[in-house]
Amino acid sequence: MAILPIIETPDARLKQISAPVETVTDAHRTLIADMFETMYDAPGIGLAAIQVGVAERILVIDLQREADDTPEDADPDKIVRVKEPRVFINPEIIWESDELSVYQEGCLSVPEMYADVQRPAEIQVKWLDEQGKAHDEKLDGLLATCLQHEMDHLNGVLFIDHLSKLKRDMLLKKLEKLRRSGRAA
Ligand code: NI
């Protein structure tokens, strides 16, 4: 496995439309393993293949939720996180709720910037896993939001594209300043 370099905005590759995977191969499974390693190292909870320069419709997600027995006053460094790696190949939303939910989103391609984004609260999605097996499930909560964020990447859309131009320009300016100060790569 390998940690891959993550592409950051304003790299033009992030605007690309990713192509569907026709057959899931061992090369895809190696890429997926590398994507998980890259995501955990960053750290992040989701990563699209295009963020490591591969324009194919492949996503990895792991919300790494806290273990159920975590005390409320737990030391943040000692919290045990439950690993639940999920792979989505060629994901398609076939239904979405009218009800919306708002989460503060961030993105490894827009480092250290966060903003509230509103999306359908519940979605029904079909996709293939890394064995090429088809799935069809209703998802909600953070997983639904995270998946919609990652699926946007497959269509060349970043979470900041959901914001007003004013807010987006403000975040991009902040990111530029951060990079100049040497705190972001
Ligand atoms: Ni992202």
mmCIF file of C-alpha atoms and ligand atoms in Angstrom:
data_model
loop_
_atom_site.group_PDB
_atom_site.id
_atom_site.type_symbol
_atom_site.label_atom_id
_atom_site.label_comp_id
_atom_site.label_asym_id
_atom_site.label_seq_id
_atom_site.Cartn_x
_atom_site.Cartn_y
_atom_site.Cartn_z
ATOM 1 C CA MET A 1 0.000 0.000 0.000
ATOM 2 C CA ALA A 2 1.049 3.579 -0.520
ATOM 3 C CA ILE A 3 0.081 7.032 0.619
ATOM 4 C CA LEU A 4 -0.755 9.014 -2.514
ATOM 5 C CA PRO A 5 -0.416 12.794 -2.952
ATOM 6 C CA ILE A 6 -3.804 14.541 -2.634
ATOM 7 C CA ILE A 7 -4.664 17.088 -5.319
ATOM 8 C CA GLU A 8 -5.783 20.458 -3.980
ATOM 9 C CA THR A 9 -7.894 23.267 -5.403
ATOM 10 C CA PRO A 10 -7.459 25.112 -7.798
ATOM 11 C CA ASP A 11 -5.965 22.104 -9.688
ATOM 12 C CA ALA A 12 -8.002 21.712 -12.916
ATOM 13 C CA ARG A 13 -8.184 17.915 -12.483
ATOM 14 C CA LEU A 14 -10.680 18.424 -9.649
ATOM 15 C CA LYS A 15 -13.132 19.821 -12.239
ATOM 16 C CA GLN A 16 -12.963 16.684 -14.394
ATOM 17 C CA ILE A 17 -15.926 14.335 -14.796
ATOM 18 C CA SER A 18 -14.802 10.852 -13.723
ATOM 19 C CA ALA A 19 -15.581 7.867 -15.968
ATOM 20 C CA PRO A 20 -17.602 4.813 -14.869
ATOM 21 C CA VAL A 21 -15.676 1.656 -13.999
ATOM 22 C CA GLU A 22 -16.603 -1.078 -16.484
ATOM 23 C CA THR A 23 -15.020 -4.041 -14.699
ATOM 24 C CA VAL A 24 -13.566 -3.951 -11.199
ATOM 25 C CA THR A 25 -10.002 -5.278 -11.478
ATOM 26 C CA ASP A 26 -7.091 -6.005 -9.147
ATOM 27 C CA ALA A 27 -5.621 -2.656 -10.226
ATOM 28 C CA HIS A 28 -8.780 -0.976 -8.850
ATOM 29 C CA ARG A 29 -8.505 -2.956 -5.606
ATOM 30 C CA THR A 30 -4.875 -1.807 -5.201
ATOM 31 C CA LEU A 31 -5.965 1.783 -5.860
ATOM 32 C CA ILE A 32 -8.754 1.400 -3.265
ATOM 33 C CA ALA A 33 -6.296 0.089 -0.639
ATOM 34 C CA ASP A 34 -4.011 3.053 -1.371
ATOM 35 C CA MET A 35 -6.962 5.449 -1.166
ATOM 36 C CA PHE A 36 -7.867 4.121 2.306
ATOM 37 C CA GLU A 37 -4.293 4.452 3.481
ATOM 38 C CA THR A 38 -4.141 8.000 2.074
ATOM 39 C CA MET A 39 -7.485 8.936 3.681
ATOM 40 C CA TYR A 40 -6.602 7.536 7.130
ATOM 41 C CA ASP A 41 -3.205 9.247 7.012
ATOM 42 C CA ALA A 42 -4.630 12.677 6.046
ATOM 43 C CA PRO A 43 -6.845 12.139 8.150
ATOM 44 C CA GLY A 44 -10.238 12.338 6.492
ATOM 45 C CA ILE A 45 -13.536 10.438 6.356
ATOM 46 C CA GLY A 46 -13.934 10.240 2.571
ATOM 47 C CA LEU A 47 -11.846 10.339 -0.584
ATOM 48 C CA ALA A 48 -12.683 10.229 -4.293
ATOM 49 C CA ALA A 49 -10.252 8.701 -6.811
ATOM 50 C CA ILE A 50 -9.954 12.006 -8.677
ATOM 51 C CA GLN A 51 -8.462 13.544 -5.520
ATOM 52 C CA VAL A 52 -5.450 11.289 -6.118
ATOM 53 C CA GLY A 53 -5.527 11.971 -9.869
ATOM 54 C CA VAL A 54 -7.545 8.968 -11.097
ATOM 55 C CA ALA A 55 -10.656 10.023 -13.056
ATOM 56 C CA GLU A 56 -12.753 6.926 -12.311
ATOM 57 C CA ARG A 57 -15.989 6.742 -10.334
ATOM 58 C CA ILE A 58 -14.525 5.249 -7.146
ATOM 59 C CA LEU A 59 -14.972 6.508 -3.565
ATOM 60 C CA VAL A 60 -13.849 5.355 -0.167
ATOM 61 C CA ILE A 61 -15.548 6.396 3.062
ATOM 62 C CA ASP A 62 -14.970 5.574 6.720
ATOM 63 C CA LEU A 63 -16.752 7.748 9.275
ATOM 64 C CA GLN A 64 -14.532 6.295 12.045
ATOM 65 C CA ARG A 65 -17.204 6.921 14.663
ATOM 66 C CA GLU A 66 -16.350 6.852 18.342
ATOM 67 C CA ALA A 67 -16.767 3.531 20.142
ATOM 68 C CA ASP A 68 -20.178 3.290 21.858
ATOM 69 C CA ASP A 69 -18.656 3.096 25.339
ATOM 70 C CA THR A 70 -16.702 6.365 24.922
ATOM 71 C CA PRO A 71 -17.219 8.510 28.042
ATOM 72 C CA GLU A 72 -18.328 12.075 27.340
ATOM 73 C CA ASP A 73 -15.243 13.525 29.025
ATOM 74 C CA ALA A 74 -12.816 11.200 27.210
ATOM 75 C CA ASP A 75 -9.361 12.520 26.359
ATOM 76 C CA PRO A 76 -9.626 13.306 22.582
ATOM 77 C CA ASP A 77 -6.301 11.525 21.943
ATOM 78 C CA LYS A 78 -7.504 8.347 23.607
ATOM 79 C CA ILE A 79 -10.905 7.973 21.939
ATOM 80 C CA VAL A 80 -11.236 4.592 20.285
ATOM 81 C CA ARG A 81 -12.635 4.871 16.768
ATOM 82 C CA VAL A 82 -14.503 2.055 15.088
ATOM 83 C CA LYS A 83 -13.242 1.386 11.585
ATOM 84 C CA GLU A 84 -15.984 0.791 9.045
ATOM 85 C CA PRO A 85 -14.402 1.082 5.601
ATOM 86 C CA ARG A 86 -16.880 1.420 2.730
ATOM 87 C CA VAL A 87 -16.185 1.374 -0.995
ATOM 88 C CA PHE A 88 -18.541 2.878 -3.568
ATOM 89 C CA ILE A 89 -17.913 2.227 -7.263
ATOM 90 C CA ASN A 90 -20.194 3.883 -9.865
ATOM 91 C CA PRO A 91 -22.541 5.203 -7.143
ATOM 92 C CA GLU A 92 -25.899 6.534 -8.335
ATOM 93 C CA ILE A 93 -28.564 8.324 -6.307
ATOM 94 C CA ILE A 94 -31.946 6.870 -7.275
ATOM 95 C CA TRP A 95 -34.034 8.729 -4.714
ATOM 96 C CA GLU A 96 -33.520 11.650 -2.345
ATOM 97 C CA SER A 97 -35.640 13.065 0.465
ATOM 98 C CA ASP A 98 -37.213 16.523 0.303
ATOM 99 C CA GLU A 99 -36.020 16.931 3.853
ATOM 100 C CA LEU A 100 -32.602 18.577 3.993
ATOM 101 C CA SER A 101 -29.883 18.458 6.592
ATOM 102 C CA VAL A 102 -26.956 20.752 7.221
ATOM 103 C CA TYR A 103 -23.459 19.618 8.124
ATOM 104 C CA GLN A 104 -20.256 21.562 8.420
ATOM 105 C CA GLU A 105 -18.182 20.096 5.591
ATOM 106 C CA GLY A 106 -14.494 20.097 4.858
ATOM 107 C CA CYS A 107 -12.444 18.490 2.105
ATOM 108 C CA LEU A 108 -8.890 17.166 1.819
ATOM 109 C CA SER A 109 -8.652 19.095 -1.482
ATOM 110 C CA VAL A 110 -9.610 22.361 0.275
ATOM 111 C CA PRO A 111 -7.461 21.884 3.383
ATOM 112 C CA GLU A 112 -8.490 23.379 6.708
ATOM 113 C CA MET A 113 -11.547 25.197 5.302
ATOM 114 C CA TYR A 114 -15.021 24.379 6.615
ATOM 115 C CA ALA A 115 -18.528 25.585 5.812
ATOM 116 C CA ASP A 116 -22.144 24.546 6.321
ATOM 117 C CA VAL A 117 -23.670 22.795 3.308
ATOM 118 C CA GLN A 118 -27.315 21.790 2.935
ATOM 119 C CA ARG A 119 -28.116 18.480 1.211
ATOM 120 C CA PRO A 120 -30.950 15.928 1.107
ATOM 121 C CA ALA A 121 -31.071 14.229 4.528
ATOM 122 C CA GLU A 122 -31.776 10.763 3.137
ATOM 123 C CA ILE A 123 -30.805 9.137 -0.153
ATOM 124 C CA GLN A 124 -31.259 5.796 -1.840
ATOM 125 C CA VAL A 125 -28.105 4.785 -3.639
ATOM 126 C CA LYS A 126 -26.944 1.929 -5.798
ATOM 127 C CA TRP A 127 -23.297 1.091 -6.284
ATOM 128 C CA LEU A 128 -20.773 -1.698 -6.755
ATOM 129 C CA ASP A 129 -18.319 -2.822 -4.090
ATOM 130 C CA GLU A 130 -14.672 -3.743 -4.680
ATOM 131 C CA GLN A 131 -15.719 -7.278 -5.664
ATOM 132 C CA GLY A 132 -18.062 -5.865 -8.321
ATOM 133 C CA LYS A 133 -21.132 -6.860 -6.284
ATOM 134 C CA ALA A 134 -24.195 -4.600 -6.633
ATOM 135 C CA HIS A 135 -25.734 -2.845 -3.600
ATOM 136 C CA ASP A 136 -28.880 -0.774 -3.170
ATOM 137 C CA GLU A 137 -29.457 0.930 0.180
ATOM 138 C CA LYS A 138 -31.149 3.872 1.858
ATOM 139 C CA LEU A 139 -28.644 5.978 3.771
ATOM 140 C CA ASP A 140 -29.032 8.920 6.125
ATOM 141 C CA GLY A 141 -27.098 11.030 8.612
ATOM 142 C CA LEU A 142 -23.430 11.807 8.175
ATOM 143 C CA LEU A 143 -22.980 8.864 5.785
ATOM 144 C CA ALA A 144 -25.581 10.288 3.363
ATOM 145 C CA THR A 145 -23.935 13.713 3.491
ATOM 146 C CA CYS A 146 -20.422 12.342 3.119
ATOM 147 C CA LEU A 147 -21.430 10.172 0.167
ATOM 148 C CA GLN A 148 -23.098 13.124 -1.596
ATOM 149 C CA HIS A 149 -19.958 15.215 -1.006
ATOM 150 C CA GLU A 150 -17.753 12.462 -2.470
ATOM 151 C CA MET A 151 -20.136 11.878 -5.395
ATOM 152 C CA ASP A 152 -19.860 15.590 -6.217
ATOM 153 C CA HIS A 153 -16.119 15.034 -6.756
ATOM 154 C CA LEU A 154 -16.954 12.514 -9.510
ATOM 155 C CA ASN A 155 -18.759 15.344 -11.304
ATOM 156 C CA GLY A 156 -16.045 17.934 -10.774
ATOM 157 C CA VAL A 157 -17.864 19.700 -7.942
ATOM 158 C CA LEU A 158 -16.357 20.764 -4.601
ATOM 159 C CA PHE A 159 -18.323 21.579 -1.435
ATOM 160 C CA ILE A 160 -17.317 25.216 -1.823
ATOM 161 C CA ASP A 161 -19.244 25.251 -5.130
ATOM 162 C CA HIS A 162 -22.440 24.958 -3.031
ATOM 163 C CA LEU A 163 -21.651 28.259 -1.277
ATOM 164 C CA SER A 164 -22.354 31.814 -2.398
ATOM 165 C CA LYS A 165 -19.579 33.342 -4.489
ATOM 166 C CA LEU A 166 -18.852 35.743 -1.640
ATOM 167 C CA LYS A 167 -18.407 32.929 0.887
ATOM 168 C CA ARG A 168 -16.408 30.797 -1.564
ATOM 169 C CA ASP A 169 -14.022 33.618 -2.453
ATOM 170 C CA MET A 170 -13.565 34.320 1.233
ATOM 171 C CA LEU A 171 -12.585 30.693 1.949
ATOM 172 C CA LEU A 172 -10.248 30.534 -1.057
ATOM 173 C CA LYS A 173 -8.570 33.758 0.048
ATOM 174 C CA LYS A 174 -8.162 32.324 3.529
ATOM 175 C CA LEU A 175 -6.635 29.150 2.047
ATOM 176 C CA GLU A 176 -4.216 31.217 -0.057
ATOM 177 C CA LYS A 177 -3.147 33.123 3.039
ATOM 178 C CA LEU A 178 -2.677 29.881 4.941
ATOM 179 C CA ARG A 179 -0.510 28.461 2.152
ATOM 180 C CA ARG A 180 1.612 31.614 2.027
ATOM 181 C CA SER A 181 2.179 31.348 5.752
ATOM 182 C CA GLY A 182 3.430 27.802 5.131
ATOM 183 C CA ARG A 183 0.809 26.038 7.249
ATOM 184 C CA ALA A 184 -0.845 24.214 4.368
ATOM 185 C CA ALA A 185 0.970 22.365 1.581
HETATM 186 NI NI NI B 1 -13.920 16.385 -0.667
#
